[in-house]
Amino acid sequence: MSRSVMGSHPDETLDRVCLALREQQTPAFPDPDIVWPTSEEKVPRSSPVFAKTTSRRFQLAAVAATFALAVGGFWIPWNGPGNQAFAQVQDAIRKLNSVTFRLETFANNAKTASYDISFVSPDYVRAEGADDVHVLNNEASKVMDLFHSQKRAEIYPIYDLPSVSRRVLGAYGQLLQLEAQAEMEVAEKVLDGQKVLEFSTSFDGATANVIVDAETHLPIRISVDRGKDANLNSVIEVIDQFSFDETIDASLFAISAPAGYVVEATDALPPDTSTKAYAISDESGLGPAKFGASKPEVIAMFGEPDKIVTREGTKLAINGNDPNFVPDLRPGGNVRWEPADPKYTIDELQYDSRGFRLRVSSKDGLTSIHCFDTNAMGPRARKFLGATQEGIGIGSSWDEVIGAYGEPTTKLDNQAAMYRNPAFYFDFKSARVASIRVRARDAEEE
């Protein structure tokens, strides 16, 4: 995936910028000049299959030309209201035993990634790219990621199958999740001599153009407008080259790494509802863990993390001393990282099975909190069940967030909102909060 904004630690860029903003006079925040990363940029080892991709892509001219062939189309209700047409498409998809297709993503007409996806209902998905493979095996309740150039494999549990399936299958999977919509119109057209039906719908915060076979109601092409990425590229996702109900080799879905690969395996942990009682605060911390708590103190409160990631501390370097400085996170922008002096370490304590991560530095203790669900952090995560002191939690709506905190200091479309005081950063998926990040008000740079 290439939506990384800058440096080697995009997960922390917003935390750093929040601190820089709090130390400055309030500038006029233009929108959309400040470009904040979305949650996919924070998912470790994420791939274009598990997140919206935004790298370079090939020319869309062929796609545009294909759509241009569908001339003379006229908007008519098909088989009654348009929503009935859509429901019939969903019904045709649900009856399939297997499907294969290609998923490609484009930024400014250049191809960034291509994945061949195989799906056997209801338990198996395989997505194969040029250097990486991702296998979902619900029967085993596991996901496996293979990285061929590194000869590395990661195997981890599935905590939320519907969410994971939706992310793996991309726009195609969304067709299985939607209910028929009122006022939906369907166009009857001829494409390359084939009678087709075309309609547009919105899902996953994006707009999709769907072309299906007029007789079978099965998809031929799905094109999704993903809007702008962090570099202001126009992002399109195209799904085509469908094949239905063909026999697929079961060994393709085995959770077994090739010989010679280094395997990192994570065991499934039982559900833990203790996070219901945890309040998130930029003044105090998370539940019993207060900002400034040491690594041993945090572990004593929450138990051993699922995983600990350690790195050297860095600091945010800003080009220029303008008091009205507005951080630009795009490549070549005015923010960068540099090694901290004196040196120190940062441990990220990952409690993904409970829906949160805590960053603890060797000099300042607990400085940063990240709470989330599967939509934000992938299949190895569970939903965080707590909330802010104002009652905002995972799943809260835009209206609820604005009702609690007012209009955000800045936002990226309908995907993210950042507040300076209190210092919260909210990621949204389908207009609902998918992750909450907060940093200690007096924390130094990391």
Short mmCIF file of C-alpha atoms in Angstrom, two decimals:
data_model
loop_
_atom_site.label_atom_id
_atom_site.label_comp_id
_atom_site.label_asym_id
_atom_site.label_seq_id
_atom_site.Cartn_x
_atom_site.Cartn_y
_atom_site.Cartn_z
CA MET A 1 0.00 0.00 0.00
CA SER A 2 1.31 3.44 -0.80
CA ARG A 3 -0.84 5.85 1.16
CA SER A 4 1.97 6.52 3.55
CA VAL A 5 2.24 10.26 4.08
CA MET A 6 5.83 10.75 5.14
CA GLY A 7 8.73 9.15 6.97
CA SER A 8 8.70 5.63 8.36
CA HIS A 9 6.12 6.07 11.09
CA PRO A 10 2.87 7.40 9.55
CA ASP A 11 1.00 5.99 12.55
CA GLU A 12 2.34 8.83 14.67
CA THR A 13 2.23 11.81 12.32
CA LEU A 14 -1.10 13.12 13.58
CA ASP A 15 -0.08 12.80 17.21
CA ARG A 16 2.98 14.88 16.47
CA VAL A 17 1.07 17.50 14.53
CA CYS A 18 -1.54 17.76 17.29
CA LEU A 19 1.25 18.66 19.69
CA ALA A 20 2.74 21.18 17.26
CA LEU A 21 -0.67 22.79 16.79
CA ARG A 22 -1.28 23.10 20.52
CA GLU A 23 2.05 24.92 20.91
CA GLN A 24 1.19 27.54 18.28
CA GLN A 25 -1.22 30.41 17.99
CA THR A 26 -4.45 29.37 16.33
CA PRO A 27 -3.99 29.64 12.54
CA ALA A 28 -6.76 29.83 9.99
CA PHE A 29 -7.17 26.18 9.06
CA PRO A 30 -7.93 25.93 5.35
CA ASP A 31 -9.86 22.95 4.10
CA PRO A 32 -8.69 20.83 2.33
CA ASP A 33 -5.14 22.24 2.45
CA ILE A 34 -4.41 20.30 5.61
CA VAL A 35 -4.44 16.67 4.56
CA TRP A 36 -4.76 14.15 7.37
CA PRO A 37 -4.13 10.43 6.85
CA THR A 38 -7.03 8.02 7.18
CA SER A 39 -7.04 4.96 9.35
CA GLU A 40 -5.67 2.65 6.69
CA GLU A 41 -2.39 4.53 6.94
CA LYS A 42 -2.08 3.37 10.52
CA VAL A 43 -2.61 -0.33 9.92
CA PRO A 44 0.72 -2.16 10.24
CA ARG A 45 1.62 -4.36 7.29
CA SER A 46 -1.59 -3.39 5.57
CA SER A 47 -2.09 -4.24 1.91
CA PRO A 48 -4.24 -2.80 -0.88
CA VAL A 49 -6.62 -5.71 -0.35
CA PHE A 50 -7.28 -4.87 3.30
CA ALA A 51 -7.39 -1.12 2.77
CA LYS A 52 -8.12 1.44 0.11
CA THR A 53 -5.04 1.74 -2.09
CA THR A 54 -3.63 5.01 -3.35
CA SER A 55 -0.34 4.39 -5.16
CA ARG A 56 0.44 4.95 -8.83
CA ARG A 57 -1.87 3.26 -11.33
CA PHE A 58 -2.10 2.68 -15.08
CA GLN A 59 -4.12 4.78 -17.55
CA LEU A 60 -7.88 4.67 -17.13
CA ALA A 61 -8.34 5.38 -20.84
CA ALA A 62 -9.31 1.78 -21.57
CA VAL A 63 -11.87 1.80 -18.80
CA ALA A 64 -13.25 5.15 -19.93
CA ALA A 65 -13.45 3.91 -23.51
CA THR A 66 -15.32 0.82 -22.41
CA PHE A 67 -17.90 2.89 -20.61
CA ALA A 68 -18.13 5.22 -23.60
CA LEU A 69 -19.33 2.28 -25.70
CA ALA A 70 -22.49 2.20 -23.62
CA VAL A 71 -24.06 4.98 -25.67
CA GLY A 72 -27.71 5.55 -26.12
CA GLY A 73 -28.57 4.35 -22.64
CA PHE A 74 -31.74 5.70 -21.08
CA TRP A 75 -32.81 5.70 -17.46
CA ILE A 76 -35.75 3.38 -16.88
CA PRO A 77 -37.08 1.35 -14.00
CA TRP A 78 -36.20 -2.33 -14.52
CA ASN A 79 -38.65 -4.90 -13.22
CA GLY A 80 -40.37 -2.15 -11.28
CA PRO A 81 -38.52 0.29 -9.02
CA GLY A 82 -34.76 0.52 -9.31
CA ASN A 83 -34.26 -0.85 -5.84
CA GLN A 84 -35.83 -4.13 -6.98
CA ALA A 85 -33.17 -4.37 -9.67
CA PHE A 86 -30.48 -3.89 -7.09
CA ALA A 87 -32.03 -6.51 -4.82
CA GLN A 88 -32.02 -9.00 -7.70
CA VAL A 89 -28.32 -8.36 -8.28
CA GLN A 90 -27.63 -9.07 -4.63
CA ASP A 91 -29.73 -12.21 -4.76
CA ALA A 92 -27.83 -13.48 -7.80
CA ILE A 93 -24.50 -12.90 -6.04
CA ARG A 94 -25.62 -14.64 -2.87
CA LYS A 95 -26.52 -17.79 -4.81
CA LEU A 96 -22.96 -18.23 -6.07
CA ASN A 97 -20.76 -20.97 -4.66
CA SER A 98 -17.55 -19.38 -5.91
CA VAL A 99 -16.29 -16.34 -7.80
CA THR A 100 -12.94 -15.06 -9.03
CA PHE A 101 -12.19 -11.52 -10.18
CA ARG A 102 -9.44 -8.91 -10.47
CA LEU A 103 -9.30 -5.85 -8.25
CA GLU A 104 -7.17 -2.93 -9.45
CA THR A 105 -6.67 0.50 -7.96
CA PHE A 106 -5.65 3.72 -9.69
CA ALA A 107 -4.43 7.14 -8.60
CA ASN A 108 -4.51 9.91 -11.20
CA ASN A 109 -4.89 7.30 -13.94
CA ALA A 110 -1.84 5.28 -12.87
CA LYS A 111 -2.21 1.72 -11.58
CA THR A 112 -0.97 1.21 -8.03
CA ALA A 113 -1.88 -2.41 -7.39
CA SER A 114 -3.58 -5.45 -8.85
CA TYR A 115 -4.97 -8.44 -6.96
CA ASP A 116 -6.53 -11.65 -8.24
CA ILE A 117 -9.19 -12.66 -5.75
CA SER A 118 -10.80 -16.08 -5.29
CA PHE A 119 -13.86 -16.46 -3.08
CA VAL A 120 -15.58 -19.71 -2.08
CA SER A 121 -18.76 -19.12 -0.12
CA PRO A 122 -18.92 -18.67 2.76
CA ASP A 123 -15.58 -19.41 4.38
CA TYR A 124 -12.62 -18.86 2.06
CA VAL A 125 -10.95 -15.89 0.37
CA ARG A 126 -7.55 -15.65 -1.32
CA ALA A 127 -6.10 -12.38 -2.65
CA GLU A 128 -2.87 -12.68 -4.63
CA GLY A 129 -0.71 -9.73 -5.64
CA ALA A 130 2.70 -9.43 -7.25
CA ASP A 131 4.63 -10.01 -4.02
CA ASP A 132 2.05 -10.70 -1.34
CA VAL A 133 -0.78 -13.16 -0.73
CA HIS A 134 -3.62 -12.92 1.79
CA VAL A 135 -5.72 -15.94 2.75
CA LEU A 136 -8.85 -15.84 4.88
CA ASN A 137 -9.99 -19.23 6.17
CA ASN A 138 -13.06 -18.87 8.36
CA GLU A 139 -13.22 -22.62 9.00
CA ALA A 140 -9.85 -22.26 10.73
CA SER A 141 -10.80 -18.78 12.06
CA LYS A 142 -7.48 -17.45 10.79
CA VAL A 143 -5.94 -15.07 8.26
CA MET A 144 -2.51 -15.60 6.71
CA ASP A 145 -0.38 -12.91 5.05
CA LEU A 146 2.57 -13.99 2.89
CA PHE A 147 5.35 -11.62 1.83
CA HIS A 148 7.40 -13.46 -0.76
CA SER A 149 10.37 -11.11 -1.14
CA GLN A 150 10.91 -11.23 2.63
CA LYS A 151 10.05 -14.93 2.93
CA ARG A 152 7.82 -13.99 5.82
CA ALA A 153 4.36 -15.13 6.94
CA GLU A 154 1.95 -13.76 9.52
CA ILE A 155 -0.93 -15.85 10.85
CA TYR A 156 -3.51 -14.31 13.15
CA PRO A 157 -7.07 -14.91 14.37
CA ILE A 158 -10.33 -13.62 12.92
CA TYR A 159 -12.35 -11.68 15.48
CA ASP A 160 -14.96 -10.12 13.17
CA LEU A 161 -15.64 -12.17 10.04
CA PRO A 162 -18.24 -9.87 8.39
CA SER A 163 -15.95 -6.87 8.69
CA VAL A 164 -12.90 -8.78 7.48
CA SER A 165 -14.78 -10.30 4.53
CA ARG A 166 -16.03 -6.87 3.54
CA ARG A 167 -12.52 -5.41 3.57
CA VAL A 168 -10.98 -8.32 1.70
CA LEU A 169 -13.58 -8.37 -1.04
CA GLY A 170 -13.63 -4.60 -1.41
CA ALA A 171 -16.47 -3.13 -3.45
CA TYR A 172 -17.69 -6.58 -4.50
CA GLY A 173 -18.17 -7.56 -0.89
CA GLN A 174 -20.15 -4.40 -0.26
CA LEU A 175 -22.81 -5.60 -2.68
CA LEU A 176 -23.46 -8.47 -0.29
CA GLN A 177 -23.88 -6.12 2.66
CA LEU A 178 -26.28 -3.55 1.27
CA GLU A 179 -30.02 -3.47 1.41
CA ALA A 180 -32.00 -2.27 -1.61
CA GLN A 181 -32.25 1.51 -1.72
CA ALA A 182 -35.25 3.59 -2.61
CA GLU A 183 -35.11 5.96 -5.60
CA MET A 184 -32.35 3.95 -7.23
CA GLU A 185 -32.46 4.14 -11.03
CA VAL A 186 -31.22 1.51 -13.45
CA ALA A 187 -30.13 2.09 -17.05
CA GLU A 188 -30.55 -0.57 -19.73
CA LYS A 189 -27.63 -0.41 -22.18
CA VAL A 190 -25.63 -2.41 -24.71
CA LEU A 191 -21.94 -2.86 -23.93
CA ASP A 192 -19.74 -4.64 -26.51
CA GLY A 193 -22.87 -6.22 -27.98
CA GLN A 194 -24.08 -7.47 -24.61
CA LYS A 195 -27.25 -6.21 -22.95
CA VAL A 196 -26.35 -4.86 -19.54
CA LEU A 197 -27.86 -2.91 -16.68
CA GLU A 198 -26.03 -0.03 -15.04
CA PHE A 199 -26.68 1.73 -11.75
CA SER A 200 -24.83 3.82 -9.20
CA THR A 201 -25.00 3.47 -5.46
CA SER A 202 -23.08 4.69 -2.43
CA PHE A 203 -21.40 2.49 0.12
CA ASP A 204 -18.34 2.44 2.35
CA GLY A 205 -18.24 6.23 2.10
CA ALA A 206 -17.75 6.10 -1.68
CA THR A 207 -19.76 6.06 -4.91
CA ALA A 208 -19.82 2.94 -7.09
CA ASN A 209 -20.85 2.48 -10.70
CA VAL A 210 -22.06 -1.10 -11.22
CA ILE A 211 -22.62 -2.86 -14.57
CA VAL A 212 -24.33 -6.26 -14.52
CA ASP A 213 -25.49 -8.80 -17.09
CA ALA A 214 -29.12 -8.06 -17.92
CA GLU A 215 -30.03 -11.77 -17.97
CA THR A 216 -28.07 -13.27 -15.08
CA HIS A 217 -27.91 -10.08 -12.98
CA LEU A 218 -24.27 -10.93 -12.16
CA PRO A 219 -21.63 -8.17 -12.13
CA ILE A 220 -19.43 -7.42 -15.12
CA ARG A 221 -17.61 -4.37 -13.84
CA ILE A 222 -17.65 -2.32 -10.65
CA SER A 223 -15.92 1.06 -10.53
CA VAL A 224 -15.60 2.86 -7.19
CA ASP A 225 -14.70 6.51 -6.75
CA ARG A 226 -12.63 6.62 -3.55
CA GLY A 227 -12.14 10.40 -3.62
CA LYS A 228 -8.77 11.95 -2.83
CA ASP A 229 -5.86 10.32 -1.04
CA ALA A 230 -3.39 12.03 1.31
CA ASN A 231 -1.45 13.28 -1.73
CA LEU A 232 -4.63 14.69 -3.33
CA ASN A 233 -4.62 12.02 -6.05
CA SER A 234 -7.99 10.92 -7.43
CA VAL A 235 -8.44 7.28 -6.43
CA ILE A 236 -10.50 4.77 -8.41
CA GLU A 237 -11.04 1.08 -7.65
CA VAL A 238 -12.03 -1.19 -10.57
CA ILE A 239 -13.25 -4.78 -10.26
CA ASP A 240 -13.75 -6.92 -13.37
CA GLN A 241 -12.66 -10.17 -15.09
CA PHE A 242 -15.33 -12.09 -13.19
CA SER A 243 -15.71 -15.85 -13.32
CA PHE A 244 -18.55 -17.59 -11.50
CA ASP A 245 -19.03 -21.03 -9.94
CA GLU A 246 -15.82 -22.59 -11.20
CA THR A 247 -13.97 -25.26 -9.21
CA ILE A 248 -11.18 -23.74 -7.12
CA ASP A 249 -8.37 -25.82 -5.60
CA ALA A 250 -8.98 -26.07 -1.83
CA SER A 251 -5.23 -26.00 -1.13
CA LEU A 252 -5.18 -22.33 -2.12
CA PHE A 253 -6.94 -21.53 1.17
CA ALA A 254 -4.72 -23.57 3.49
CA ILE A 255 -3.22 -21.66 6.42
CA SER A 256 0.25 -23.02 5.83
CA ALA A 257 3.37 -21.01 5.01
CA PRO A 258 5.77 -22.18 2.30
CA ALA A 259 8.91 -23.98 3.42
CA GLY A 260 11.69 -21.66 4.53
CA TYR A 261 9.41 -18.77 5.51
CA VAL A 262 9.72 -17.11 8.91
CA VAL A 263 6.29 -17.42 10.56
CA GLU A 264 4.85 -15.02 13.14
CA ALA A 265 1.68 -16.57 14.60
CA THR A 266 -0.77 -14.96 17.02
CA ASP A 267 -3.19 -17.12 19.01
CA ALA A 268 -6.82 -16.10 19.50
CA LEU A 269 -7.64 -14.59 22.88
CA PRO A 270 -11.03 -14.82 24.62
CA PRO A 271 -13.35 -11.79 24.57
CA ASP A 272 -12.73 -9.18 27.25
CA THR A 273 -15.52 -6.73 28.10
CA SER A 274 -13.53 -4.81 30.71
CA THR A 275 -12.99 -1.91 28.29
CA LYS A 276 -16.65 -0.93 28.72
CA ALA A 277 -15.61 0.82 31.92
CA TYR A 278 -12.65 2.68 30.38
CA ALA A 279 -12.98 6.43 29.78
CA ILE A 280 -10.70 8.12 27.22
CA SER A 281 -9.38 11.53 28.25
CA ASP A 282 -6.69 13.88 26.95
CA GLU A 283 -6.17 15.05 30.53
CA SER A 284 -5.87 11.75 32.38
CA GLY A 285 -5.44 8.79 30.02
CA LEU A 286 -7.33 5.53 29.48
CA GLY A 287 -9.26 3.96 32.33
CA PRO A 288 -6.87 3.17 35.19
CA ALA A 289 -3.77 4.09 33.13
CA LYS A 290 -2.85 7.73 33.58
CA PHE A 291 -0.61 9.69 31.25
CA GLY A 292 2.96 9.41 32.50
CA ALA A 293 2.56 5.83 33.75
CA SER A 294 5.63 3.67 33.13
CA LYS A 295 5.68 0.54 30.99
CA PRO A 296 5.69 -1.82 34.02
CA GLU A 297 2.81 0.16 35.57
CA VAL A 298 0.72 -0.03 32.40
CA ILE A 299 1.32 -3.77 32.04
CA ALA A 300 0.41 -4.28 35.70
CA MET A 301 -2.94 -2.57 35.01
CA PHE A 302 -3.85 -4.25 31.71
CA GLY A 303 -1.81 -7.44 31.71
CA GLU A 304 0.67 -8.58 29.07
CA PRO A 305 0.03 -7.00 25.64
CA ASP A 306 -0.75 -9.10 22.59
CA LYS A 307 2.44 -7.67 21.11
CA ILE A 308 5.09 -5.04 21.92
CA VAL A 309 6.81 -3.01 19.18
CA THR A 310 9.88 -1.01 20.25
CA ARG A 311 11.72 1.73 18.35
CA GLU A 312 14.02 4.69 18.95
CA GLY A 313 12.44 8.05 19.76
CA THR A 314 12.24 10.82 17.16
CA LYS A 315 11.09 14.41 17.16
CA LEU A 316 9.09 16.55 14.77
CA ALA A 317 11.21 19.01 12.82
CA ILE A 318 9.48 22.01 11.25
CA ASN A 319 10.91 24.03 8.37
CA GLY A 320 10.64 27.67 9.38
CA ASN A 321 9.45 29.52 12.46
CA ASP A 322 6.25 31.13 11.18
CA PRO A 323 3.85 31.52 14.15
CA ASN A 324 0.96 30.91 11.75
CA PHE A 325 2.56 27.70 10.49
CA VAL A 326 0.09 25.12 9.15
CA PRO A 327 1.55 21.60 8.86
CA ASP A 328 1.46 20.08 5.39
CA LEU A 329 1.77 16.29 5.65
CA ARG A 330 2.15 15.65 1.94
CA PRO A 331 5.50 14.44 0.56
CA GLY A 332 7.75 17.47 0.20
CA GLY A 333 5.68 19.32 2.80
CA ASN A 334 6.97 21.31 5.74
CA VAL A 335 7.05 18.58 8.39
CA ARG A 336 9.66 15.86 8.92
CA TRP A 337 11.10 13.61 11.62
CA GLU A 338 14.62 13.52 12.98
CA PRO A 339 16.32 11.41 15.71
CA ALA A 340 15.72 12.57 19.25
CA ASP A 341 18.64 13.93 21.26
CA PRO A 342 19.16 12.64 23.90
CA LYS A 343 18.10 9.22 22.71
CA TYR A 344 15.24 7.26 24.24
CA THR A 345 12.95 4.38 23.28
CA ILE A 346 9.23 4.06 22.66
CA ASP A 347 7.22 0.89 23.27
CA GLU A 348 3.86 0.44 21.60
CA LEU A 349 1.85 -1.93 23.78
CA GLN A 350 -0.66 -3.54 21.43
CA TYR A 351 -3.85 -4.83 23.07
CA ASP A 352 -5.59 -5.37 19.73
CA SER A 353 -7.78 -8.19 21.08
CA ARG A 354 -9.31 -5.54 23.38
CA GLY A 355 -9.33 -2.73 20.83
CA PHE A 356 -6.56 -0.37 21.96
CA ARG A 357 -2.85 0.42 21.78
CA LEU A 358 -0.76 2.49 24.19
CA ARG A 359 2.51 4.22 23.42
CA VAL A 360 4.93 4.47 26.35
CA SER A 361 8.28 6.27 26.16
CA SER A 362 11.26 5.56 28.38
CA LYS A 363 11.42 9.22 29.44
CA ASP A 364 7.77 10.39 29.59
CA GLY A 365 5.81 7.20 30.28
CA LEU A 366 2.36 6.82 28.69
CA THR A 367 1.96 9.55 26.06
CA SER A 368 -0.49 8.29 23.42
CA ILE A 369 -3.70 6.23 23.22
CA HIS A 370 -5.32 4.67 20.17
CA CYS A 371 -8.73 2.94 20.44
CA PHE A 372 -10.34 1.23 17.45
CA ASP A 373 -12.29 -1.65 15.94
CA THR A 374 -11.78 -4.10 13.09
CA ASN A 375 -12.79 -1.51 10.48
CA ALA A 376 -9.81 0.63 11.44
CA MET A 377 -7.17 -1.93 12.39
CA GLY A 378 -7.90 -5.14 10.56
CA PRO A 379 -8.94 -8.68 11.48
CA ARG A 380 -6.61 -9.07 14.47
CA ALA A 381 -8.53 -6.38 16.39
CA ARG A 382 -11.71 -6.35 18.45
CA LYS A 383 -13.93 -3.35 19.07
CA PHE A 384 -13.01 -1.04 21.94
CA LEU A 385 -16.07 -0.82 24.18
CA GLY A 386 -15.32 2.31 26.20
CA ALA A 387 -15.91 5.97 25.35
CA THR A 388 -14.70 9.50 25.95
CA GLN A 389 -15.96 11.39 28.98
CA GLU A 390 -18.52 12.99 26.66
CA GLY A 391 -19.86 9.58 25.64
CA ILE A 392 -18.25 9.32 22.18
CA GLY A 393 -17.11 5.80 21.33
CA ILE A 394 -16.50 3.47 18.42
CA GLY A 395 -19.65 3.57 16.28
CA SER A 396 -20.69 7.11 17.24
CA SER A 397 -22.05 9.24 14.38
CA TRP A 398 -20.75 12.52 12.95
CA ASP A 399 -23.70 14.33 14.53
CA GLU A 400 -22.90 12.84 17.93
CA VAL A 401 -19.25 13.89 17.69
CA ILE A 402 -20.14 17.44 16.64
CA GLY A 403 -22.81 17.58 19.32
CA ALA A 404 -20.20 16.70 21.93
CA TYR A 405 -17.27 18.80 20.70
CA GLY A 406 -18.58 21.27 18.12
CA GLU A 407 -17.16 21.65 14.63
CA PRO A 408 -13.70 20.05 14.29
CA THR A 409 -10.54 22.11 14.03
CA THR A 410 -10.06 20.46 10.66
CA LYS A 411 -11.41 17.45 8.80
CA LEU A 412 -10.71 15.36 5.72
CA ASP A 413 -13.92 15.00 3.74
CA ASN A 414 -16.11 12.75 5.88
CA GLN A 415 -13.26 10.44 6.83
CA ALA A 416 -11.54 12.14 9.75
CA ALA A 417 -11.91 14.97 12.27
CA MET A 418 -9.24 16.54 14.46
CA TYR A 419 -9.87 18.65 17.57
CA ARG A 420 -7.26 20.77 19.27
CA ASN A 421 -8.94 21.08 22.67
CA PRO A 422 -9.75 18.46 23.74
CA ALA A 423 -7.00 16.83 21.68
CA PHE A 424 -8.94 14.06 19.92
CA TYR A 425 -8.55 12.66 16.43
CA PHE A 426 -11.49 10.62 15.08
CA ASP A 427 -11.44 8.34 12.03
CA PHE A 428 -14.78 7.54 10.37
CA LYS A 429 -15.97 4.58 8.32
CA SER A 430 -19.41 4.85 6.71
CA ALA A 431 -20.09 7.97 8.81
CA ARG A 432 -19.34 6.16 12.10
CA VAL A 433 -16.31 6.51 14.37
CA ALA A 434 -13.85 3.68 13.66
CA SER A 435 -10.93 4.89 15.75
CA ILE A 436 -10.13 7.48 18.43
CA ARG A 437 -6.63 8.77 19.12
CA VAL A 438 -5.55 11.06 21.92
CA ARG A 439 -2.22 12.30 23.18
CA ALA A 440 -1.11 13.67 26.53
CA ARG A 441 -1.39 17.45 26.47
CA ASP A 442 2.10 18.03 27.87
CA ALA A 443 3.90 15.18 26.09
CA GLU A 444 7.11 15.99 24.27
CA GLU A 445 7.80 14.75 20.77
CA GLU A 446 8.41 11.09 20.07
#
